[in-house]
GROMACS .gro file of C-alpha atoms in nm:
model
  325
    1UNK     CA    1   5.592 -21.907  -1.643
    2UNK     CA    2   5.308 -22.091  -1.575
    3UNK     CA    3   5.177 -21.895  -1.293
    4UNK     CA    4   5.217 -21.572  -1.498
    5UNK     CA    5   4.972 -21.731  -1.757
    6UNK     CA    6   4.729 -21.851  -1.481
    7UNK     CA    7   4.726 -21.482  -1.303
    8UNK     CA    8   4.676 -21.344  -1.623
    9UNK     CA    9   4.387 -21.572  -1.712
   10UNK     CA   10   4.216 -21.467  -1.358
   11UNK     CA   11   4.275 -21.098  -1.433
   12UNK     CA   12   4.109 -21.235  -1.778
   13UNK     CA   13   3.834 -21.381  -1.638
   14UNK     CA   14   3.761 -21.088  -1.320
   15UNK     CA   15   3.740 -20.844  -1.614
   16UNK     CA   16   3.520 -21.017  -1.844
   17UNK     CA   17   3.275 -21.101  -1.506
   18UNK     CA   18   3.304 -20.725  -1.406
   19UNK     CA   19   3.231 -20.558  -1.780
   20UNK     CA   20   2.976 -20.782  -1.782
   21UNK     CA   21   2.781 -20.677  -1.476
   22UNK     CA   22   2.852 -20.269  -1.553
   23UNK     CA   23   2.693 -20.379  -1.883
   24UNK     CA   24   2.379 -20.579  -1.713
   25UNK     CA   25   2.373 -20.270  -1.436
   26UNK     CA   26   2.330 -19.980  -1.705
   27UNK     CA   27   2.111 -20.175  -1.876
   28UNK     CA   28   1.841 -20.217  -1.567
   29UNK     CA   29   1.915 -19.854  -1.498
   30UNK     CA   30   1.803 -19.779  -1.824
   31UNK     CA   31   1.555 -19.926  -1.858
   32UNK     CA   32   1.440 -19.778  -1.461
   33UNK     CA   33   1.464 -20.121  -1.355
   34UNK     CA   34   1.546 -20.191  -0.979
   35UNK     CA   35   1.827 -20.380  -0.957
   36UNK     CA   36   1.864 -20.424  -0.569
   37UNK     CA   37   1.545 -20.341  -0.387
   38UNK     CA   38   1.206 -20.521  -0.452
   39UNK     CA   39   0.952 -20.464  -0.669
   40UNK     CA   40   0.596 -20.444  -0.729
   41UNK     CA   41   0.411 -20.609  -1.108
   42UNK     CA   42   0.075 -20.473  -1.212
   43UNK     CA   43  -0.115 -20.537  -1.541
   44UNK     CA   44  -0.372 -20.328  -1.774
   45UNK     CA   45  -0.491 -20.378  -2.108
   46UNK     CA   46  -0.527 -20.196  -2.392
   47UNK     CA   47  -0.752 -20.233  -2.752
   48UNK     CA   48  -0.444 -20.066  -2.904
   49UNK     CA   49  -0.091 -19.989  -2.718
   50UNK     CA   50  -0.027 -19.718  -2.994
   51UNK     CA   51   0.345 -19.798  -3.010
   52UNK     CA   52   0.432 -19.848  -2.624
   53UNK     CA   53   0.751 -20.046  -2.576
   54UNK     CA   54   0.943 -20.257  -2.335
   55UNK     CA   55   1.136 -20.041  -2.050
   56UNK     CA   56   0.903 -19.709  -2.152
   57UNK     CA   57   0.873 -19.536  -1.819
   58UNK     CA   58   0.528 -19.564  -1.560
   59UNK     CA   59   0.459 -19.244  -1.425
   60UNK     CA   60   0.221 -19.212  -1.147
   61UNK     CA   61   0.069 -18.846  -1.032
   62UNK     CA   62   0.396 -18.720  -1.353
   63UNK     CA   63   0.668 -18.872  -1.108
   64UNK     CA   64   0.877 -19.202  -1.324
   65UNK     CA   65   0.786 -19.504  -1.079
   66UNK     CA   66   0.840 -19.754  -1.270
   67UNK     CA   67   0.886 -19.925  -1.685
   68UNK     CA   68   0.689 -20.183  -1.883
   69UNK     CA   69   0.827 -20.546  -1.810
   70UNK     CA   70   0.611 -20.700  -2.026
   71UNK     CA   71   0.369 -20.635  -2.353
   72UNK     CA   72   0.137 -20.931  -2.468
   73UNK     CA   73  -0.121 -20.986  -2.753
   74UNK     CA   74  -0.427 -21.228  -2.568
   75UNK     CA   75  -0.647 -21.175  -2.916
   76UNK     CA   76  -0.710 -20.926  -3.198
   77UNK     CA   77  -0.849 -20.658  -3.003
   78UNK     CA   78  -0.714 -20.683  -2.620
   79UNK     CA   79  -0.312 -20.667  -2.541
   80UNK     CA   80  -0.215 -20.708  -2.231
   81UNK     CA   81   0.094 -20.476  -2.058
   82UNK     CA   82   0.311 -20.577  -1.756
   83UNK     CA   83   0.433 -20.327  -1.558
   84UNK     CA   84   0.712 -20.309  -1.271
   85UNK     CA   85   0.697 -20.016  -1.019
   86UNK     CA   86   0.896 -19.988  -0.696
   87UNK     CA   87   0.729 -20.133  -0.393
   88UNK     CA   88   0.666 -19.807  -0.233
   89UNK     CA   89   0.411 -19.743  -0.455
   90UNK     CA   90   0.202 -19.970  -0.267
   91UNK     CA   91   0.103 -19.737  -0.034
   92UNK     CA   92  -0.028 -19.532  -0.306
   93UNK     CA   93  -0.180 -19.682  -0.579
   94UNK     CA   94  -0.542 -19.795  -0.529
   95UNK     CA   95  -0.686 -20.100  -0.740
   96UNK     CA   96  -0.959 -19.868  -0.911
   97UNK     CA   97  -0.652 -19.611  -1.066
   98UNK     CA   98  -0.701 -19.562  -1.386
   99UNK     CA   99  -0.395 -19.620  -1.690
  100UNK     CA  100  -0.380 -19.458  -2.009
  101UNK     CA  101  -0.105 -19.409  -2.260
  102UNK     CA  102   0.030 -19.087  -2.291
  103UNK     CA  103   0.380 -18.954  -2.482
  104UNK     CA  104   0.675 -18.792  -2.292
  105UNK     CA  105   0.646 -18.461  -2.458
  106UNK     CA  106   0.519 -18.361  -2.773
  107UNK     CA  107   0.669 -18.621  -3.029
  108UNK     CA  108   0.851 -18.842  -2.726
  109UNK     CA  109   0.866 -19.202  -2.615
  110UNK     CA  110   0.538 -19.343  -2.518
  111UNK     CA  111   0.503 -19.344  -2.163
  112UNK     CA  112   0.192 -19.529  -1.901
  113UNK     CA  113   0.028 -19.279  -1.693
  114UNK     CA  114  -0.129 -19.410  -1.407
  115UNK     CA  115  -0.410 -19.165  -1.210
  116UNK     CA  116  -0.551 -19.176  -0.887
  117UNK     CA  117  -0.933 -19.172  -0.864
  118UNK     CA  118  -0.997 -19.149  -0.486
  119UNK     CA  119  -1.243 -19.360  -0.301
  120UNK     CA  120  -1.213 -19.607  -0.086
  121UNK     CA  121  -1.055 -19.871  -0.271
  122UNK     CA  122  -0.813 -20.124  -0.119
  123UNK     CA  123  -0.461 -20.065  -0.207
  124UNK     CA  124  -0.262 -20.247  -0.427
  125UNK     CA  125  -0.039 -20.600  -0.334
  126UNK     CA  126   0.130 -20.679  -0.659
  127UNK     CA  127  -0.067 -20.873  -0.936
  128UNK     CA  128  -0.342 -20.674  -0.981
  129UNK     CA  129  -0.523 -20.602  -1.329
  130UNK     CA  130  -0.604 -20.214  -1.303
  131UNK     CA  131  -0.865 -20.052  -1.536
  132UNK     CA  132  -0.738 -19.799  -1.876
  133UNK     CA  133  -0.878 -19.521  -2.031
  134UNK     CA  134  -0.873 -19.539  -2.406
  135UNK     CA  135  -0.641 -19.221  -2.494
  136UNK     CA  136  -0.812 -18.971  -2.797
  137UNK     CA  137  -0.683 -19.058  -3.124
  138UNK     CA  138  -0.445 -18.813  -3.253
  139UNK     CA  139  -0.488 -18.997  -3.623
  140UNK     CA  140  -0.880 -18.965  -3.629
  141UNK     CA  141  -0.860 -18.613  -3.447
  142UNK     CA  142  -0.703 -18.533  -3.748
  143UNK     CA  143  -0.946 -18.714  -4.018
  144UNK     CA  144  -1.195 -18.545  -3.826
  145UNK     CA  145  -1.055 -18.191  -3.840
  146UNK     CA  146  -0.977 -18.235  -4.240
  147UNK     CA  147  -1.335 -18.358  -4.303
  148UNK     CA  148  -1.418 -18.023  -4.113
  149UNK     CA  149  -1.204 -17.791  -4.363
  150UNK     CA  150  -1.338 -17.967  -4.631
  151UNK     CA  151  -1.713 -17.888  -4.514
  152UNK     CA  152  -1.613 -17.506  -4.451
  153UNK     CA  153  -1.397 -17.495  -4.748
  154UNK     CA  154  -1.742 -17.565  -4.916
  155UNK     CA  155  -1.949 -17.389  -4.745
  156UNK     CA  156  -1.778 -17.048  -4.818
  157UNK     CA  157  -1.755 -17.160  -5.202
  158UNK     CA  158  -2.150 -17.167  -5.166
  159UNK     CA  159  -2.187 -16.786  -5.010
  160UNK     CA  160  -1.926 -16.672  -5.231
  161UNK     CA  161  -2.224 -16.794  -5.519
  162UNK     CA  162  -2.467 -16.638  -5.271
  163UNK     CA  163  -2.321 -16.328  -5.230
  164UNK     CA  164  -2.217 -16.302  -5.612
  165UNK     CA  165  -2.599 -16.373  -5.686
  166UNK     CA  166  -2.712 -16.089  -5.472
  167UNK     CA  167  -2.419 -15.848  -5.574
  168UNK     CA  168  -2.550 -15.921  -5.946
  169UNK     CA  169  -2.922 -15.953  -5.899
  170UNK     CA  170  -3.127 -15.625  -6.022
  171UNK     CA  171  -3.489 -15.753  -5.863
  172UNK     CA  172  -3.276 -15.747  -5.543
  173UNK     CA  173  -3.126 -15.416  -5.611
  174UNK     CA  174  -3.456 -15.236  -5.714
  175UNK     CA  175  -3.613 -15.356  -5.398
  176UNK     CA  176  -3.311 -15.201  -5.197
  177UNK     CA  177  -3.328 -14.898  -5.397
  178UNK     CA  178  -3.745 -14.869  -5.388
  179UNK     CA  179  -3.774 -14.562  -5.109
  180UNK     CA  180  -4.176 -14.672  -5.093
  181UNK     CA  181  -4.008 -14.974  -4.950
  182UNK     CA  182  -3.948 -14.825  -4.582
  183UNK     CA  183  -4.266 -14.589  -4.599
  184UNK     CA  184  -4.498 -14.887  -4.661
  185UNK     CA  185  -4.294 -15.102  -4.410
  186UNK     CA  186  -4.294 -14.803  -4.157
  187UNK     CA  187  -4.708 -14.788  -4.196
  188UNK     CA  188  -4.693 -15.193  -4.170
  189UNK     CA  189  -4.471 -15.181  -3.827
  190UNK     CA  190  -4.751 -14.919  -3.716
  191UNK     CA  191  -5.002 -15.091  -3.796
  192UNK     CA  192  -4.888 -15.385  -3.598
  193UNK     CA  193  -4.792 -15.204  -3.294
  194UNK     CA  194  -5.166 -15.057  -3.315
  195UNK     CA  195  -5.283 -15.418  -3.331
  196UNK     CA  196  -5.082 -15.542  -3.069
  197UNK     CA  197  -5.176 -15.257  -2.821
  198UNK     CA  198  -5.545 -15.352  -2.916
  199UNK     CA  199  -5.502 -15.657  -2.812
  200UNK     CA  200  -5.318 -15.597  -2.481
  201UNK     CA  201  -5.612 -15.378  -2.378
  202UNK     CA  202  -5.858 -15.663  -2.473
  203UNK     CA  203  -5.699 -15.926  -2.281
  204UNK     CA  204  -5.645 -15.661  -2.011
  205UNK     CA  205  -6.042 -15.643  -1.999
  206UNK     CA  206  -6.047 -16.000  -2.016
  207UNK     CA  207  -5.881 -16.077  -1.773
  208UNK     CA  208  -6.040 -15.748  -1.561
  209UNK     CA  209  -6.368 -15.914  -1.649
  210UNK     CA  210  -6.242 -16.243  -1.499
  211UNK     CA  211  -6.114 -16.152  -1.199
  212UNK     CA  212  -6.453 -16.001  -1.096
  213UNK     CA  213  -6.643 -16.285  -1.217
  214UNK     CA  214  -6.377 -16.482  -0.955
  215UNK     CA  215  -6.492 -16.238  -0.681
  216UNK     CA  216  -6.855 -16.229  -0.756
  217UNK     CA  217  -6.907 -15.903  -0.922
  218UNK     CA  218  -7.056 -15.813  -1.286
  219UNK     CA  219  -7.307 -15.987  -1.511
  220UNK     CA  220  -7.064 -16.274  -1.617
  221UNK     CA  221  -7.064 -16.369  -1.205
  222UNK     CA  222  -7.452 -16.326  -1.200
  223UNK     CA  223  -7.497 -16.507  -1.523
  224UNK     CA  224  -7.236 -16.805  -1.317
  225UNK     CA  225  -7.349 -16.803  -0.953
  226UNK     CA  226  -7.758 -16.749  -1.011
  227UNK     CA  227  -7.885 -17.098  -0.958
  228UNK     CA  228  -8.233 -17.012  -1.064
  229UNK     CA  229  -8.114 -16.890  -1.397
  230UNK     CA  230  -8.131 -17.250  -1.487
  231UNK     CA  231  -8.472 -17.311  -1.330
  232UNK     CA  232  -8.595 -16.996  -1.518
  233UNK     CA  233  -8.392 -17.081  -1.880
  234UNK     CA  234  -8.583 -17.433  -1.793
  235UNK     CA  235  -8.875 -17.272  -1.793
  236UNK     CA  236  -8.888 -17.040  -2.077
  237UNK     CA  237  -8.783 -17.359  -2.307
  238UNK     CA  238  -8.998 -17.563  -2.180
  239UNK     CA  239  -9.273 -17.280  -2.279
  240UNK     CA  240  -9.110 -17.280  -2.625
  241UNK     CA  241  -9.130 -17.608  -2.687
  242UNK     CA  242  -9.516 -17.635  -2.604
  243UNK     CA  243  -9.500 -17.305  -2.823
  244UNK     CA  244  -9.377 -17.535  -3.107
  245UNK     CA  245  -9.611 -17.834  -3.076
  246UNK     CA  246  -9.933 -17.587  -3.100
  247UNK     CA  247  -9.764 -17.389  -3.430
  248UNK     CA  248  -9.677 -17.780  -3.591
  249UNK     CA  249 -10.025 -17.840  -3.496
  250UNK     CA  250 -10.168 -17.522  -3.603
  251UNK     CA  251  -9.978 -17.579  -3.960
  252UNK     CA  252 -10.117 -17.912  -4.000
  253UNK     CA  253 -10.495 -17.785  -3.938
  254UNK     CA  254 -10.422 -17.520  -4.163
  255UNK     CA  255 -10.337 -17.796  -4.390
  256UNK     CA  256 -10.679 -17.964  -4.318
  257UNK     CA  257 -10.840 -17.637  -4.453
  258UNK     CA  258 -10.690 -17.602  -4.759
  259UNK     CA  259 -10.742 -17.925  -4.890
  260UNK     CA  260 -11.125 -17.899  -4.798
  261UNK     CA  261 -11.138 -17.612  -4.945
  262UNK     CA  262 -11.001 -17.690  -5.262
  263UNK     CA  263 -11.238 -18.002  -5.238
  264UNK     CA  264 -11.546 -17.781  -5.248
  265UNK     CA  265 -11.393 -17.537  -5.483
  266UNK     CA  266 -11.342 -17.835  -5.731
  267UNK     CA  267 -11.690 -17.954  -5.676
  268UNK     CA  268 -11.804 -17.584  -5.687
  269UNK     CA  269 -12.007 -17.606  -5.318
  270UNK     CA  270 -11.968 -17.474  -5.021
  271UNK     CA  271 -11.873 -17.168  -4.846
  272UNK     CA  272 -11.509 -17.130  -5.028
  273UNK     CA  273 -11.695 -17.138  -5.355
  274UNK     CA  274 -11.905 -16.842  -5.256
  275UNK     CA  275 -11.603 -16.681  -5.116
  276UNK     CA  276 -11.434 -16.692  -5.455
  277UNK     CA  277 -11.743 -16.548  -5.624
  278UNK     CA  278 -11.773 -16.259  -5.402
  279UNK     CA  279 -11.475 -16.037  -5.483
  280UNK     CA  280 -11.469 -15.868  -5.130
  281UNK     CA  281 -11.512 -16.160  -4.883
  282UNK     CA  282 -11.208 -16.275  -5.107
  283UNK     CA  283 -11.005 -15.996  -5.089
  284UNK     CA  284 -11.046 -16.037  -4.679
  285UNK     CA  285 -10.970 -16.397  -4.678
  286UNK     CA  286 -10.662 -16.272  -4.899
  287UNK     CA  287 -10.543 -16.033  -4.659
  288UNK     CA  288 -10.605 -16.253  -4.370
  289UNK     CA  289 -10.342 -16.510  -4.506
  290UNK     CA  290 -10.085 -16.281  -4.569
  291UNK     CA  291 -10.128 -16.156  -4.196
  292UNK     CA  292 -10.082 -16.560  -4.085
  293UNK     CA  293  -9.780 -16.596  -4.351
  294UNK     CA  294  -9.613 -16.287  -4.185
  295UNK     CA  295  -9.707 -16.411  -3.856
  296UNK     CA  296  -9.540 -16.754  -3.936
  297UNK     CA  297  -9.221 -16.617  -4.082
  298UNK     CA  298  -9.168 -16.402  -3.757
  299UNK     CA  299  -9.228 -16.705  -3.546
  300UNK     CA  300  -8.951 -16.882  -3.757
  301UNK     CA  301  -8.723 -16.575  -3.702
  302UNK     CA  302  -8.765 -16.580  -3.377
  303UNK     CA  303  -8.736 -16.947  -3.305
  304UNK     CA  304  -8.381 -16.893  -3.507
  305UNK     CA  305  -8.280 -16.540  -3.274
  306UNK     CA  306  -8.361 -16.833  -2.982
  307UNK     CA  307  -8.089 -17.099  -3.140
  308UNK     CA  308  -7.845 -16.888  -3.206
  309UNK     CA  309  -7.879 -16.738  -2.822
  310UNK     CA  310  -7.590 -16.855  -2.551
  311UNK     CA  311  -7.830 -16.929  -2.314
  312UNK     CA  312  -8.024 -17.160  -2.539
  313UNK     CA  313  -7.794 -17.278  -2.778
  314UNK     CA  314  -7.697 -17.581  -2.604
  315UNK     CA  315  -8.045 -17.689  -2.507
  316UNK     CA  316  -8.098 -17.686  -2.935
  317UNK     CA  317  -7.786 -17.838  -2.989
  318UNK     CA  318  -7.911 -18.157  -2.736
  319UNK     CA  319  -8.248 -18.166  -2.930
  320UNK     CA  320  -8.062 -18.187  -3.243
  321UNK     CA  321  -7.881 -18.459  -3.132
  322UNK     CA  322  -8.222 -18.657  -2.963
  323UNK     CA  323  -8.345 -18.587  -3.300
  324UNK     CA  324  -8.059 -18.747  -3.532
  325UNK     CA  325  -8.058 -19.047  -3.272
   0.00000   0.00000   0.00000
């Protein structure tokens, strides 16, 4: 009797022990653990893990080579994750892969993808803290994208207005409806096309005129090249210069004269005095000042033709200057 109770307690016991390990053995499967070979622990972190969980698969290159052992909070914007891969995977990982988060399917389980970058990099030996990639945001994609509809919902409430405004505008419809409209534009498109074939032939010339001042032909290359053009401009305003100082000094003997000779007309002596009394000698003397007033105002015209020349322009403009300083 007693051995029948002590059998059955063994039979007891050896199933208890063996549900127990069929339990413990799904579980690692399920959770892609390896539960006889080795295995190989890497770490990433994340700012946000975006609802990852223990046991979620690692997928390297889309092939399951691992789960998440382990997810840890180091501080209010870093977690840390733990990951267990088979020890194959050694051979294939390299220390600068790169993890993200990703989803298994469209609405699935979070998974950890991890990417190869290439390179040179050493390979992996367990321990390792590999760099992530920040995943897009399917929350602010969204924010984003309904900020967008809002904006165009909007902006076709504002050309609806617009087109409303110009459906119901009668300035806007008698300019549509004016038929002098397209004649007068017509003449205006003509007239441009005119203008602009104008000037196409005038830069044609000037650039014709150009390229044979550049090869030393025409008056523009004579007027360029001729070095004694400057001895000779040199020379003529040097001439007008001493052509200047006699007509400043010729103005200020004339001045000389006149006030003499209203001196002696005053005191009633003198040859001016006689000159007024006899009617013709006046009437010479009259004529012979007109003659030096027209004289003077055709020097002054000339002197401003000789300013307003290219060749001498600049020479005035450095007197003018001498002159202010």
């Amino acid at each position: 009797m007693k051995k029948r109770k002590i059998n059955a307690v063994k039979l007891g016991v050896f199933v208890l022990t063996g549900l127990v390990i069929l339990v413990f053995a799904l579980y690692t499967l399920g959770k892609n653990k390896t539960l006889f070979g080795s295995s190989l622990e890497l770490k990433t972190r994340f700012r946000d893990v975006n609802g990852l969980l223990l046991g979620n698969n690692v997928r390297f290159s889309g092939i399951d080579v691992g789960s998440v052992q382990g997810i840890k909070i180091l501080n209010d914007t870093i977690v840390e994750v733990t990951m267990t891969l088979e020890k194959r995977m050694r051979k294939y990982i390299r220390t600068n892969s790169l993890v993200s988060l990703g989803t298994d399917g469209l609405i699935g389980n979070r998974v950890i993808n991890i990417t190869a970058i290439g390179g040179s990099a050493p390979f992996v030996e367990g321990g390792e803290m590999l760099p992530s990639r920040e995943e897009l945001n399917t929350e602010k994609m969204l924010q984003t994208l309904y900020g967008t509809n809002e904006n165009v919902g909007r902006i076709t409430e504002e050309l609806l207005q617009t087109v409303h405004l110009i459906n119901t505008s009668t300035a806007l419809s008698n300019l549509l409806n004016d038929k002098s409209l397209s004649t007068n534009l017509s003449g205006s498109l003509l007239h441009l096309h005119e203008t602009s074939k104008n000037a196409s032939i005038l830069m044609k010339d000037a650039i014709a005129t150009l390229q044979q001042a550049r090869e030393g032909q025409g008056t523009l290359a004579v007027l360029l090249n001729d070095t004694t053009l400057a001895t000779e401009i040199k020379q003529v305003v040097t001439q007008i210069q001493v052509l200047e100082t006699s007509s400043q000094r010729l103005v200020s003997d004339v001045n000389q004269i006149v006030a003499t000779l209203e001196k002696d007309v005053q005191q009633g002596d003198g040859t001016v005095n006689a000159l007024l009394r006899d009617s013709l000698m006046a009437e010479s003397l009259r004529a012979t000042i007109e003659n030096a007033e027209k004289g003077t105002a055709a020097f002054a015209l000339n002197m401003e033709a000789l300013k307003s020349n290219v060749l001498f322009r600049r020479y005035f403009k450095k007197q003018e200057k001498k002159a202010r300083n």
